Amino acid sequence: MIRAWVTHLRSSGKIAFAVLRDGTGICQSVFVKSQVPAEVWARFAELTTETSVEITGEARAEPRAPGGVEVGVTDLTVIGPSPSDYPIQPKEHGIDFLLDNRHFWLRSARQRAIAVIRNEVEQGIHDYFYERGFLRVDTPILTAAIGERSGLFATEYFEEGNAYLAQTGQLYGEAAAAAFGKIYTFGPTFRAEKSKTRRHLTEFWMIEPEVAWNDSNDNMRLQEDFVSYLVQRVLERRTTELAELERDVEKLRNIVPPFPRLNYTDAVALVQRKGSDTKWGDDLGAEDEALIVADYDKPVFVFNYPKEAKAFYMKENPDDPRTVLCDDLLAPEGYGEIIGGSQREDDYDKLVARLAEEGLQRDAYEWYLDLRRYGTFTHAGFGLGLERTVAWICGIQHVREVIAFPRLMHRLTP
Amino acid sequence: MIRAWVTHLRSSGKIAFAVLRDGTGICQSVFVKSQVPAEVWARFAELTTETSVEITGEARAEPRAPGGVEVGVTDLTVIGPSPSDYPIQPKEHGIDFLLDNRHFWLRSARQRAIAVIRNEVEQGIHDYFYERGFLRVDTPILTAAIGERSGLFATEYFEEGNAYLAQTGQLYGEAAAAAFGKIYTFGPTFRAEKSKTRRHLTEFWMIEPEVAWNDSNDNMRLQEDFVSYLVQRVLERRTTELAELERDVEKLRNIVPPFPRLNYTDAVALVQRKGSDTKWGDDLGAEDEALIVADYDKPVFVFNYPKEAKAFYMKENPDDPRTVLCDDLLAPEGYGEIIGGSQREDDYDKLVARLAEEGLQRDAYEWYLDLRRYGTFTHAGFGLGLERTVAWICGIQHVREVIAFPRLMHRLTP
């Protein structure tokens, strides 16, 4: 007995097929007119796409059937009819239409494959850190005025004034690393930015490990080991879904440590040689990133950016104080930055000076400064963008497809 | 070599001890004046609570030392001094002071034990569902006007009007269950309620499984199996931390299926016999819940509440249409409701009528109604409150201690 939804129907007049999906896979059911009661044959004729049914019959191996099994039907009950205007039809739909009907679009084989791979990546993240003794710490979404400054969603918080939706859990993660040694966060983060690129959502999930006593080099080693683990795990466990997405898995097999490392100065020279007019001191844009990764078949680290291009909390590079000890990890195949990481400034005076330079209100950061006042410590961490990582592994062009109900500048529903 | 923070110091003049913590545990280090260089002995005298240090020496078994190991020191480097006004001292502090200094308070052995158990519960949740073929689905935090109605945090969303922070991912979870069969959500949820009880946070984490083809009875079976798994896993793997919290573990050993089930009508009769003036039709308050669980040493299901006491999406009970097919799971020892669950109304017309009765704007629910329009299906799910569950397992009175940086009506920092 199977309870499922109808995805595909065909009939020759004497024999009829209904392909069913139950969320875990698909199964073909076969109705033979001469072998089923007349009312069952009549009920088959009522079936439409996405009708929910209960089917009774005998399962048997059938190499020609999708999934290798079919069910010879003896009984059929219609549970929920589905009017013939079911929005998603076997034709090309525009992206706005598909997103308006996201609750139905998720039922397609391709969207299911993406969801299964996302789930595998998420479980992989938890297993990776659990097995290595990291504590997961759930940092707050509602925060007072801290973190990055622009693009904040604000909400009134009782008599406390405005609260802002977190853009990062990092500062809290640093406090937790002082308490627990190795930690990671896993939660939604928010950007109220008017970006309409294929890499931006207003709400996306970030994973932010923070490790006491790690320096910038340890940090990059952790990143390459972690990312490689995730890719190899999906390759091992989600072959069917990668095939459904027609992903070129050879490109993924290659993702093993070490990843190439390019310091910022060399990266600028490289993109200049390729015609970019980026100058030393500028941040690297998406076009520069594409020029860099074109030379590699693995993710590439670009490390030690100029101070002014990066956030206040990154540690000054003792060998070149114009720069900070940080890295961006650029995915291959043009998927762009999937990680930003850094060793954190652990010198109290330098951090106070950086806050002032950035025009940030020091009083909001007193508890963060406390971590440098009392037993300061070398530490480093990074943020991995979940949707960008899953999009890359899936080979999907736009991050809007790798989260169940994407939030974009012009999209708040369904 | 150990890099860690000093938690405790004592010296006899010839031999001195520094107890160190590194986030994974504690370790005693021993300085013998006659055996270390004079400058190392002098540096010991500079040490204060929460100074960060690098210590070199020889580890050896020492049954009298905390953790059973001590390090005979040969060298000591002070990395980060800690002024003598370190806020947390070995004395009683008020709760407001501790919460103001949450970034330091987390460093205590008791807070670490809670964080470790929370981490174990979270990993247990992911493992439980992963091993049983559920897909994790990350439902949106920023939502248009849906879900429960009062106590919403609002934020301006570009030109789309207000967005509201999700109080539940359930409605999205139902759409995902139609696509993937068995799903669960795991994320923060928000209540802008002026509650100041020991069971309320404005931001807390919820786990919401939703299963296609489960009825209310299947739903309760899943709940008791799931909760029992989590408790038994913590008992097996986190003995040390439960001991640190002085948890009575005998009370936890008992948490195995089945859990007692009491229908609402019987529950009202029970609390009335015990002196409550609750009448049939009322929701059960915290005092009634306490009267009910007093008779049991396991979590107790109270099921099939009156329709008016519960949310619009719960399925009408065919055997008594005054009631709905739902359950609350009440934790023992007075920890209150940790789960609310229900079979969902799958009849389109009844759901439309319930929306109207509740005065909810139907147009915001069109996509949700679509799930009943096209191939409706029996389904059920529940929401488990993470902090309440962890508080119960830890034996902690107030949920504010079981999340790293709690958000309360009057608390938005640190």
mmCIF file of C-alpha atoms in Angstrom, chain A residues 94-246:
data_model
loop_
_atom_site.group_PDB
_atom_site.id
_atom_site.type_symbol
_atom_site.label_atom_id
_atom_site.label_comp_id
_atom_site.label_asym_id
_atom_site.label_seq_id
_atom_site.Cartn_x
_atom_site.Cartn_y
_atom_site.Cartn_z
ATOM 1 C CA GLY A 94 9.070 32.008 -15.894
ATOM 2 C CA ILE A 95 11.041 32.376 -12.660
ATOM 3 C CA ASP A 96 8.519 34.762 -11.078
ATOM 4 C CA PHE A 97 5.715 32.316 -11.724
ATOM 5 C CA LEU A 98 7.749 29.472 -10.256
ATOM 6 C CA LEU A 99 8.635 31.501 -7.170
ATOM 7 C CA ASP A 100 5.003 32.576 -6.733
ATOM 8 C CA ASN A 101 4.195 28.860 -6.751
ATOM 9 C CA ARG A 102 7.201 27.798 -4.703
ATOM 10 C CA HIS A 103 5.000 25.556 -2.518
ATOM 11 C CA PHE A 104 4.254 23.504 -5.658
ATOM 12 C CA TRP A 105 7.596 23.953 -7.404
ATOM 13 C CA LEU A 106 9.286 22.186 -4.466
ATOM 14 C CA ARG A 107 7.492 19.012 -5.562
ATOM 15 C CA SER A 108 9.574 18.708 -8.742
ATOM 16 C CA ALA A 109 12.354 16.126 -8.980
ATOM 17 C CA ARG A 110 14.977 18.797 -9.476
ATOM 18 C CA GLN A 111 13.939 20.845 -6.474
ATOM 19 C CA ARG A 112 13.788 17.711 -4.355
ATOM 20 C CA ALA A 113 17.345 16.824 -5.402
ATOM 21 C CA ILE A 114 18.546 20.269 -4.306
ATOM 22 C CA ALA A 115 16.737 19.944 -0.963
ATOM 23 C CA VAL A 116 18.273 16.505 -0.361
ATOM 24 C CA ILE A 117 21.767 17.830 -1.073
ATOM 25 C CA ARG A 118 21.196 20.849 1.157
ATOM 26 C CA ASN A 119 20.101 18.486 3.928
ATOM 27 C CA GLU A 120 23.227 16.364 3.388
ATOM 28 C CA VAL A 121 25.452 19.447 3.594
ATOM 29 C CA GLU A 122 23.715 20.612 6.774
ATOM 30 C CA GLN A 123 24.033 17.224 8.470
ATOM 31 C CA GLY A 124 27.634 17.086 7.259
ATOM 32 C CA ILE A 125 28.336 20.419 8.926
ATOM 33 C CA HIS A 126 26.897 19.246 12.229
ATOM 34 C CA ASP A 127 28.698 15.899 12.089
ATOM 35 C CA TYR A 128 32.007 17.511 11.157
ATOM 36 C CA PHE A 129 32.013 19.814 14.148
ATOM 37 C CA TYR A 130 30.438 17.372 16.595
ATOM 38 C CA GLU A 131 33.048 14.730 15.844
ATOM 39 C CA ARG A 132 35.830 17.291 16.340
ATOM 40 C CA GLY A 133 34.660 18.557 19.735
ATOM 41 C CA PHE A 134 33.215 21.902 18.667
ATOM 42 C CA LEU A 135 30.212 23.179 20.626
ATOM 43 C CA ARG A 136 27.371 24.624 18.635
ATOM 44 C CA VAL A 137 26.338 27.987 20.072
ATOM 45 C CA ASP A 138 23.098 29.658 19.012
ATOM 46 C CA THR A 139 23.863 33.348 18.866
ATOM 47 C CA PRO A 140 21.068 35.938 18.989
ATOM 48 C CA ILE A 141 19.180 37.218 15.959
ATOM 49 C CA LEU A 142 17.838 40.237 17.829
ATOM 50 C CA THR A 143 20.817 42.403 18.680
ATOM 51 C CA ALA A 144 21.521 45.902 19.898
ATOM 52 C CA ALA A 145 23.641 48.082 17.604
ATOM 53 C CA ILE A 146 26.666 45.904 16.837
ATOM 54 C CA GLY A 147 28.284 44.131 13.891
ATOM 55 C CA GLU A 148 28.401 45.477 10.370
ATOM 56 C CA ARG A 149 26.715 48.803 10.000
ATOM 57 C CA SER A 150 24.706 49.182 6.808
ATOM 58 C CA GLY A 151 21.834 47.131 5.493
ATOM 59 C CA LEU A 152 20.181 46.341 8.809
ATOM 60 C CA PHE A 153 16.585 45.281 9.364
ATOM 61 C CA ALA A 154 15.278 47.068 12.470
ATOM 62 C CA THR A 155 12.387 46.252 14.783
ATOM 63 C CA GLU A 156 11.021 47.958 17.862
ATOM 64 C CA TYR A 157 12.052 46.073 21.006
ATOM 65 C CA PHE A 158 9.748 46.973 23.928
ATOM 66 C CA GLU A 159 11.283 49.912 25.819
ATOM 67 C CA GLU A 160 14.827 49.092 24.699
ATOM 68 C CA GLY A 161 14.641 51.052 21.438
ATOM 69 C CA ASN A 162 15.445 49.321 18.150
ATOM 70 C CA ALA A 163 16.748 45.812 17.778
ATOM 71 C CA TYR A 164 18.567 44.827 14.590
ATOM 72 C CA LEU A 165 18.489 41.450 12.871
ATOM 73 C CA ALA A 166 21.940 39.904 13.088
ATOM 74 C CA GLN A 167 24.195 40.018 10.033
ATOM 75 C CA THR A 168 26.649 37.726 11.802
ATOM 76 C CA GLY A 169 26.977 35.813 15.048
ATOM 77 C CA GLN A 170 30.741 36.255 15.054
ATOM 78 C CA LEU A 171 31.219 38.693 17.908
ATOM 79 C CA TYR A 172 29.145 36.414 20.138
ATOM 80 C CA GLY A 173 31.046 33.462 18.777
ATOM 81 C CA GLU A 174 34.292 35.041 19.954
ATOM 82 C CA ALA A 175 32.912 35.354 23.489
ATOM 83 C CA ALA A 176 31.836 31.723 23.327
ATOM 84 C CA ALA A 177 35.270 30.609 22.068
ATOM 85 C CA ALA A 178 36.825 32.141 25.186
ATOM 86 C CA ALA A 179 34.400 30.051 27.237
ATOM 87 C CA PHE A 180 34.312 26.780 25.289
ATOM 88 C CA GLY A 181 37.439 26.757 23.108
ATOM 89 C CA LYS A 182 36.036 25.569 19.770
ATOM 90 C CA ILE A 183 32.556 26.651 18.766
ATOM 91 C CA TYR A 184 30.393 27.161 15.725
ATOM 92 C CA THR A 185 27.163 28.940 14.977
ATOM 93 C CA PHE A 186 24.521 27.820 12.498
ATOM 94 C CA GLY A 187 21.659 30.180 11.850
ATOM 95 C CA PRO A 188 19.899 32.673 9.628
ATOM 96 C CA THR A 189 21.488 36.060 8.954
ATOM 97 C CA PHE A 190 19.973 39.116 7.322
ATOM 98 C CA ARG A 191 20.955 41.832 4.873
ATOM 99 C CA ALA A 192 18.590 44.679 4.063
ATOM 100 C CA GLU A 193 20.477 45.353 0.853
ATOM 101 C CA LYS A 194 19.019 46.201 -2.506
ATOM 102 C CA SER A 195 21.074 43.534 -4.259
ATOM 103 C CA LYS A 196 19.584 41.705 -7.179
ATOM 104 C CA THR A 197 22.451 39.415 -8.133
ATOM 105 C CA ARG A 198 22.300 35.645 -8.381
ATOM 106 C CA ARG A 199 24.367 35.368 -5.197
ATOM 107 C CA HIS A 200 22.254 37.461 -2.829
ATOM 108 C CA LEU A 201 19.334 36.711 -0.547
ATOM 109 C CA THR A 202 18.046 39.055 2.150
ATOM 110 C CA GLU A 203 17.830 36.064 4.510
ATOM 111 C CA PHE A 204 20.443 33.331 4.293
ATOM 112 C CA TRP A 205 22.101 30.793 6.553
ATOM 113 C CA MET A 206 25.635 31.109 7.825
ATOM 114 C CA ILE A 207 27.969 28.763 9.628
ATOM 115 C CA GLU A 208 30.562 30.546 11.734
ATOM 116 C CA PRO A 209 33.225 28.523 13.539
ATOM 117 C CA GLU A 210 35.498 30.329 15.999
ATOM 118 C CA VAL A 211 38.540 28.657 17.516
ATOM 119 C CA ALA A 212 40.612 29.757 20.488
ATOM 120 C CA TRP A 213 44.370 29.699 19.767
ATOM 121 C CA ASN A 214 43.963 29.312 16.003
ATOM 122 C CA ASP A 215 45.915 31.794 13.929
ATOM 123 C CA SER A 216 45.160 32.801 10.336
ATOM 124 C CA ASN A 217 47.093 29.846 8.937
ATOM 125 C CA ASP A 218 45.257 27.339 11.165
ATOM 126 C CA ASN A 219 42.056 29.053 10.099
ATOM 127 C CA MET A 220 42.688 28.442 6.406
ATOM 128 C CA ARG A 221 43.643 24.831 7.103
ATOM 129 C CA LEU A 222 40.334 24.323 8.916
ATOM 130 C CA GLN A 223 38.436 25.909 6.020
ATOM 131 C CA GLU A 224 39.941 23.713 3.333
ATOM 132 C CA ASP A 225 39.479 20.577 5.401
ATOM 133 C CA PHE A 226 35.872 21.471 6.216
ATOM 134 C CA VAL A 227 34.827 22.411 2.677
ATOM 135 C CA SER A 228 36.502 19.306 1.246
ATOM 136 C CA TYR A 229 34.701 17.117 3.790
ATOM 137 C CA LEU A 230 31.330 18.541 2.768
ATOM 138 C CA VAL A 231 31.937 18.098 -0.959
ATOM 139 C CA GLN A 232 33.268 14.546 -0.593
ATOM 140 C CA ARG A 233 30.385 13.589 1.663
ATOM 141 C CA VAL A 234 27.806 14.736 -0.883
ATOM 142 C CA LEU A 235 29.713 12.899 -3.622
ATOM 143 C CA GLU A 236 29.645 9.695 -1.586
ATOM 144 C CA ARG A 237 26.090 9.811 -0.345
ATOM 145 C CA ARG A 238 24.058 11.756 -2.911
ATOM 146 C CA THR A 239 24.989 10.269 -6.262
ATOM 147 C CA THR A 240 21.367 9.996 -7.390
ATOM 148 C CA GLU A 241 20.575 13.617 -6.645
ATOM 149 C CA LEU A 242 23.772 14.910 -8.282
ATOM 150 C CA ALA A 243 22.807 12.893 -11.380
ATOM 151 C CA GLU A 244 19.276 14.338 -11.294
ATOM 152 C CA LEU A 245 20.892 17.800 -11.400
ATOM 153 C CA GLU A 246 23.291 16.696 -14.164
#
